[in-house]
Coordinates of C-alpha atoms in Angstrom, one line a residue:
M1461 CA -35.1 5.1 1.2
G1462 CA -36.5 8.4 -0.1
L1463 CA -39.2 9.1 -2.7
F1464 CA -39.4 7.0 -5.9
G1465 CA -37.1 4.4 -4.3
K1466 CA -34.0 6.7 -4.2
S1467 CA -31.7 6.2 -1.3
E1468 CA -30.9 9.1 1.0
P1469 CA -27.6 10.9 0.2
K1470 CA -24.8 9.7 2.4
A1471 CA -23.3 12.1 4.9
P1472 CA -19.8 13.3 4.0
P1473 CA -16.9 11.6 5.7
A1474 CA -15.8 13.2 9.0
D1475 CA -12.8 15.5 8.8
P1476 CA -10.1 14.4 11.4
A1477 CA -8.7 17.9 11.6
Y1478 CA -12.2 19.3 12.4
I1479 CA -12.8 16.7 15.1
L1480 CA -9.3 17.3 16.6
A1481 CA -10.0 21.1 16.7
E1482 CA -13.3 20.4 18.6
A1483 CA -11.5 18.1 21.0
Q1484 CA -8.8 20.8 21.7
E1485 CA -11.5 23.3 22.3
C1486 CA -13.1 21.0 24.9
L1487 CA -9.7 20.6 26.6
K1488 CA -9.3 24.4 26.8
E1489 CA -12.7 24.6 28.5
K1490 CA -11.6 21.7 30.7
D1491 CA -14.6 19.6 29.4
M1492 CA -12.9 16.2 29.7
E1493 CA -16.0 14.2 28.9
G1494 CA -16.6 16.2 25.8
A1495 CA -13.0 15.9 24.7
L1496 CA -13.2 12.1 25.3
A1497 CA -16.2 11.9 23.1
K1498 CA -14.3 13.6 20.3
F1499 CA -11.2 11.5 20.8
D1500 CA -13.4 8.4 20.6
E1501 CA -14.8 9.6 17.3
L1502 CA -11.3 10.4 16.1
C1503 CA -9.9 6.9 17.1
A1504 CA -12.8 5.2 15.3
L1505 CA -11.7 6.7 11.9
P1506 CA -9.3 4.6 9.8
V1507 CA -6.3 6.8 10.5
Q1508 CA -3.0 5.0 10.7
S1509 CA -1.4 7.1 13.4
P1510 CA -0.8 6.6 17.2
L1511 CA -1.4 10.2 18.1
P1512 CA -5.2 10.0 18.5
L1513 CA -4.8 7.0 20.8
L1514 CA -2.1 8.8 22.8
S1515 CA -4.3 12.0 23.1
R1516 CA -7.2 9.9 24.3
A1517 CA -5.0 8.1 26.8
T1518 CA -4.0 11.5 28.2
C1519 CA -7.7 12.5 28.5
L1520 CA -8.6 9.2 30.1
L1521 CA -5.8 9.7 32.7
Q1522 CA -7.5 12.9 33.8
L1523 CA -10.8 11.1 34.1
Q1524 CA -9.2 8.4 36.2
K1525 CA -10.1 5.7 33.7
Y1526 CA -6.8 3.9 34.2
E1527 CA -7.6 0.5 32.6
R1528 CA -8.5 2.3 29.3
V1529 CA -5.3 4.3 29.6
I1530 CA -3.3 1.1 29.7
E1531 CA -5.3 -0.3 26.8
D1532 CA -4.7 2.7 24.5
C1533 CA -1.0 3.0 25.5
T1534 CA -0.5 -0.7 24.6
K1535 CA -2.0 0.0 21.1
V1536 CA 0.4 3.0 20.7
L1537 CA 3.4 0.8 21.4
K1538 CA 2.5 -1.4 18.4
F1539 CA 3.2 1.5 16.0
L1540 CA 6.7 2.4 15.0
N1541 CA 8.2 5.0 17.3
S1542 CA 8.5 8.7 16.2
D1543 CA 9.5 12.0 17.7
L1544 CA 6.9 14.3 19.3
N1545 CA 7.2 16.8 16.5
G1546 CA 10.4 18.3 18.0
H1547 CA 9.0 19.1 21.5
E1548 CA 9.4 17.5 24.9
E1549 CA 6.6 16.5 27.2
E1550 CA 7.2 15.4 30.8
G1551 CA 10.8 14.6 29.9
C1552 CA 9.7 12.4 26.9
T1553 CA 10.7 13.2 23.4
T1554 CA 9.1 10.2 21.5
V1555 CA 5.6 8.8 21.2
H1556 CA 6.6 5.5 22.8
S1557 CA 8.3 7.1 25.8
L1558 CA 5.3 9.3 26.5
A1559 CA 2.9 6.3 26.2
L1560 CA 5.1 4.3 28.6
M1561 CA 5.0 7.3 31.0
R1562 CA 1.2 7.4 30.8
M1563 CA 1.1 3.6 31.3
A1564 CA 3.4 3.8 34.4
K1565 CA 1.1 6.4 36.0
A1566 CA -2.0 4.3 35.3
H1567 CA -0.4 1.2 36.8
K1568 CA 0.7 3.2 39.9
E1569 CA -2.9 4.6 40.5
L1570 CA -4.2 1.0 40.2
G1571 CA -1.6 -0.1 42.8
Q1572 CA 0.3 -2.2 40.3
M1573 CA 3.7 -1.1 41.4
D1574 CA 5.8 -3.8 39.6
E1575 CA 4.0 -3.0 36.2
A1576 CA 4.5 0.7 36.9
K1577 CA 8.3 0.2 37.5
S1578 CA 8.6 -1.9 34.4
A1579 CA 6.9 0.7 32.2
L1580 CA 9.1 3.4 33.6
M1581 CA 12.2 1.4 33.0
R1582 CA 11.2 0.8 29.4
R1583 CA 10.6 4.5 29.0
N1584 CA 14.1 5.2 30.3
V1585 CA 15.5 2.7 27.8
V1586 CA 13.9 4.5 24.9
E1587 CA 15.2 7.9 25.9
H1588 CA 18.6 6.6 26.9
K1589 CA 19.3 4.9 23.6
L1590 CA 18.6 8.2 21.9
G1591 CA 21.0 10.0 24.2
R1592 CA 18.3 12.2 25.4
D1593 CA 18.1 11.1 29.0
N1594 CA 20.7 11.3 31.8
V1595 CA 19.8 7.9 33.2
D1596 CA 22.7 5.8 34.4
S1597 CA 23.0 2.7 32.2
E1598 CA 23.4 0.6 35.4
D1599 CA 19.8 1.5 36.3
L1600 CA 18.5 -0.1 33.0
V1601 CA 18.3 -3.6 34.6
D1602 CA 15.5 -4.9 32.4
E1603 CA 17.7 -5.5 29.3
N1604 CA 16.7 -9.2 29.0
M1605 CA 13.0 -8.5 28.5
A1606 CA 13.3 -7.8 24.8
D1607 CA 15.4 -11.0 24.3
E1608 CA 12.7 -13.0 26.1
W1609 CA 10.0 -11.7 23.8
K1610 CA 12.2 -12.5 20.8
E1611 CA 12.8 -16.1 21.9
K1612 CA 9.1 -16.6 22.3
G1613 CA 8.5 -15.1 18.9
N1614 CA 11.2 -17.4 17.4
A1615 CA 9.5 -20.4 18.9
E1616 CA 6.1 -19.4 17.3
Y1617 CA 7.8 -18.5 14.0
K1618 CA 9.3 -22.0 13.7
Q1619 CA 5.8 -23.5 14.2
E1620 CA 4.6 -21.1 11.5
N1621 CA 2.3 -19.3 13.9
W1622 CA 2.9 -16.0 12.2
T1623 CA 0.3 -13.9 13.9
Q1624 CA 1.4 -15.0 17.4
A1625 CA 5.1 -14.6 16.5
L1626 CA 4.3 -11.1 15.3
D1627 CA 2.7 -10.2 18.7
Y1628 CA 5.7 -11.4 20.6
Y1629 CA 8.2 -9.5 18.4
R1630 CA 6.1 -6.3 18.7
S1631 CA 6.1 -6.8 22.5
G1632 CA 9.9 -7.1 22.3
L1633 CA 10.1 -3.9 20.3
S1634 CA 8.0 -2.1 22.9
C1635 CA 10.9 -2.9 25.3
D1636 CA 13.7 -2.1 22.9
M1637 CA 12.6 -0.2 19.8
Y1638 CA 16.2 0.1 18.5
N1639 CA 16.9 -3.6 18.4
A1640 CA 17.7 -4.3 14.7
K1641 CA 17.4 -8.0 15.1
L1642 CA 13.8 -7.6 16.5
H1643 CA 13.0 -5.4 13.5
G1644 CA 14.4 -8.0 11.2
N1645 CA 12.3 -10.8 12.8
T1646 CA 9.2 -8.6 12.7
C1647 CA 9.9 -7.8 9.0
M1648 CA 10.2 -11.5 8.1
T1649 CA 7.0 -12.4 9.9
L1650 CA 5.1 -9.6 8.1
I1651 CA 6.5 -10.9 4.8
K1652 CA 5.0 -14.3 5.6
L1653 CA 1.7 -12.5 6.3
R1654 CA 2.2 -10.6 2.9
K1655 CA 1.8 -7.3 4.7
W1656 CA 4.3 -5.6 2.4
S1657 CA 4.0 -1.9 3.4
Q1658 CA 4.4 -2.7 7.1
A1659 CA 7.3 -5.1 6.4
L1660 CA 9.0 -2.4 4.4
K1661 CA 9.1 0.0 7.3
H1662 CA 10.9 -2.5 9.5
A1663 CA 13.3 -3.4 6.7
E1664 CA 14.2 0.3 6.4
Q1665 CA 14.5 0.5 10.2
C1666 CA 17.1 -2.3 10.1
I1667 CA 19.1 -0.4 7.5
V1668 CA 19.1 2.7 9.6
L1669 CA 20.0 1.0 12.8
E1670 CA 22.7 -1.3 11.3
P1671 CA 23.8 -0.1 7.9
E1672 CA 26.4 -2.8 7.6
W1673 CA 23.9 -5.7 8.2
V1674 CA 23.1 -7.1 4.7
K1675 CA 19.8 -8.7 5.8
G1676 CA 18.1 -5.3 5.9
Y1677 CA 18.9 -4.7 2.2
Y1678 CA 17.9 -8.3 1.3
M1679 CA 14.5 -8.0 3.0
K1680 CA 13.9 -4.6 1.4
G1681 CA 14.7 -6.0 -2.0
M1682 CA 12.4 -9.0 -1.5
I1683 CA 9.5 -6.7 -0.5
L1684 CA 10.0 -4.4 -3.4
S1685 CA 10.1 -7.3 -5.7
N1686 CA 6.8 -8.7 -4.4
E1687 CA 5.3 -5.2 -4.9
S1688 CA 6.5 -5.3 -8.5
K1689 CA 8.8 -2.3 -7.9
L1690 CA 11.5 -4.1 -9.9
E1691 CA 14.0 -1.4 -10.6
Q1692 CA 14.0 -0.3 -7.0
A1693 CA 14.4 -3.9 -5.9
R1694 CA 17.3 -4.4 -8.3
D1695 CA 19.2 -1.4 -7.0
V1696 CA 18.8 -2.4 -3.4
L1697 CA 19.9 -6.0 -4.1
R1698 CA 22.9 -4.8 -6.0
K1699 CA 23.9 -2.8 -2.9
A1700 CA 23.4 -6.0 -0.9
K1701 CA 25.5 -8.0 -3.3
S1702 CA 28.3 -5.4 -3.1
M1703 CA 28.4 -6.1 0.6
E1704 CA 28.3 -9.9 0.4
P1705 CA 29.2 -11.0 -3.2
Q1706 CA 29.1 -14.7 -2.3
N1707 CA 25.7 -14.7 -0.6
T1708 CA 23.6 -17.3 -2.5
Q1709 CA 20.2 -16.0 -1.4
I1710 CA 21.0 -12.4 -2.6
N1711 CA 22.5 -13.6 -5.9
E1712 CA 19.5 -15.8 -6.7
L1713 CA 17.0 -13.1 -5.9
L1714 CA 18.9 -10.5 -7.8
S1715 CA 19.2 -12.8 -10.8
E1716 CA 15.4 -13.3 -10.7
V1717 CA 14.7 -9.6 -10.4
E1718 CA 17.0 -8.7 -13.3
T1719 CA 15.4 -11.4 -15.5
R1720 CA 12.0 -9.8 -14.8
V1721 CA 13.3 -6.3 -15.5
D1722 CA 14.7 -7.5 -18.8
Y1723 CA 11.5 -9.2 -19.8
V1724 CA 9.4 -6.1 -19.0
E1725 CA 11.8 -3.9 -21.0
S1726 CA 11.7 -6.2 -24.0
R1727 CA 7.9 -6.3 -23.9
L1728 CA 7.8 -2.5 -23.9
R1729 CA 10.1 -2.3 -26.8
R1730 CA 7.9 -4.6 -28.8
R1731 CA 4.8 -2.6 -28.1
K1732 CA 6.1 0.6 -29.6
P1733 CA 3.5 1.9 -32.1
Q1734 CA 4.2 1.4 -35.8
T1735 CA 2.7 4.0 -38.0
A1736 CA 1.9 3.3 -41.7
E1737 CA 1.2 5.7 -44.5
K1738 CA -2.4 5.7 -45.6
P1739 CA -3.1 5.4 -49.4
K1740 CA -4.4 8.6 -51.1
D1741 CA -6.9 8.9 -53.9
E1742 CA -5.0 9.7 -57.1
D1743 CA -7.5 12.1 -58.4
S1744 CA -8.5 14.2 -55.3
G1745 CA -5.4 13.5 -53.1
T1746 CA -7.7 12.8 -50.2
E1747 CA -7.1 9.9 -47.9
Q1748 CA -9.2 6.8 -48.4
P1749 CA -10.1 4.7 -45.2
V1750 CA -8.5 1.3 -45.3
E1751 CA -9.1 -1.5 -42.8
D1752 CA -6.9 -4.5 -42.3
V1753 CA -8.8 -7.8 -42.7
D1754 CA -8.9 -9.8 -39.5
S1755 CA -7.2 -12.8 -41.1
D1756 CA -3.8 -14.4 -41.4
E1757 CA -4.4 -15.5 -45.0
D1758 CA -2.3 -13.8 -47.7
Y1759 CA -3.0 -13.8 -51.5
C1760 CA -0.4 -13.4 -54.3
E1761 CA -0.6 -11.4 -57.5
D1762 CA 2.0 -11.1 -60.2
G1763 CA 4.4 -13.2 -58.1
S1764 CA 4.3 -10.8 -55.1
C1765 CA 2.3 -11.5 -51.9
R1766 CA 0.5 -9.0 -49.8
T1767 CA -2.1 -9.0 -47.0
S1768 CA -5.7 -8.7 -48.2
K1769 CA -7.4 -5.3 -47.6
T1770 CA -11.0 -4.1 -47.7
I1771 CA -12.0 -0.6 -48.6
K1772 CA -14.7 1.1 -46.5
L1773 CA -17.4 2.7 -48.7
K1774 CA -19.4 5.5 -47.3
V1775 CA -23.1 5.0 -48.1
T1776 CA -25.6 7.7 -47.2
R1777 CA -29.4 7.6 -46.8
K1778 CA -29.8 9.6 -50.0
D1779 CA -28.0 7.0 -52.0
I1780 CA -30.3 4.3 -50.6
V1781 CA -33.4 6.3 -51.6
N1782 CA -32.1 6.9 -55.1
V1783 CA -31.4 3.3 -55.7
A1784 CA -34.8 2.3 -54.3
V1785 CA -36.5 4.8 -56.7
D1786 CA -34.6 3.5 -59.7
V1787 CA -35.5 -0.1 -58.8
C1788 CA -39.2 0.8 -58.5
A1789 CA -39.2 2.7 -61.8
A1790 CA -37.6 -0.3 -63.5
M1791 CA -40.2 -2.7 -62.1
V1792 CA -43.1 -0.3 -63.2
G1793 CA -41.6 -0.2 -66.7
V1794 CA -41.4 -4.0 -66.9
A1795 CA -45.0 -4.3 -65.8
L1796 CA -46.3 -1.8 -68.4
V1797 CA -44.4 -3.6 -71.2
W1798 CA -45.9 -6.9 -70.1
W1799 CA -49.4 -5.3 -70.0
F1800 CA -49.1 -3.9 -73.5
V1801 CA -47.9 -7.2 -74.8
R1802 CA -51.0 -9.0 -73.4
Q1803 CA -53.3 -6.4 -74.9
D1804 CA -51.8 -6.9 -78.4
A1805 CA -52.2 -10.6 -78.0

């Protein structure tokens, strides 16, 4: 607290771009500890991106802090995959494949050879599915790992353990990021948890990976409906209906959304402002302020009915003073008359 009970001014929020520039300067000077401190500060900010974590993992690898490397890379794999801004690093073109490469190196340095081999296989799967790696498909032996995670997630989903199911599905996606079924299951779990923005990303991923799979459109329509983006939801669900006209779930949801859209549009039409002409003074032609009485009662005159009105009269201080003077003068006059009458008597 400062003087007179006033609180001290709060420091402005940290600028991520400024912190990143400082971290890069430390890396140029090969000050790994300084760079790590900046990356720790950057990762503490509420930034929804895997890149600060991946950068910190790279720095931790140089400092031989391998357990923390694995921890950060595991967090990176929980984000949706994305390209490394068009460039390639150590044969990796995506955020996930680079995180898995870092993880494999950390496991190797810790002597955990099975884990290192598994991480490297998963990295190969990611690059191979994008057609960016010349890995023989026969070498991708670990194809069942994603399905195993999916089955575990399904078991938890049936028990309505949404959070645990989500963790299993995400583990499956870290093995096979381009599995549309896993994206669909992840999306449905996020819908149960009412995390609409995250669920929408997975629904859109389903549509990209399998454009003919109607469930992606259905889930997207459901999410948009819950976010009250009704017109967008209607358009997506109409697309889904054109793919499967007899699908009961799609038809029911589309009917509900269309009903809501019609209701909103009818309400908007009723709320259009209605302007009425204000009465004018016949002598001066100036408008007189008129206020509707807050009442539902009507009165009739000459056989016609109309709503009662009150007229606002503008009273100034001068008017009040004049009236008061007139009243006082009248009272003095009455008193004098009374006094003279008593004297005569």
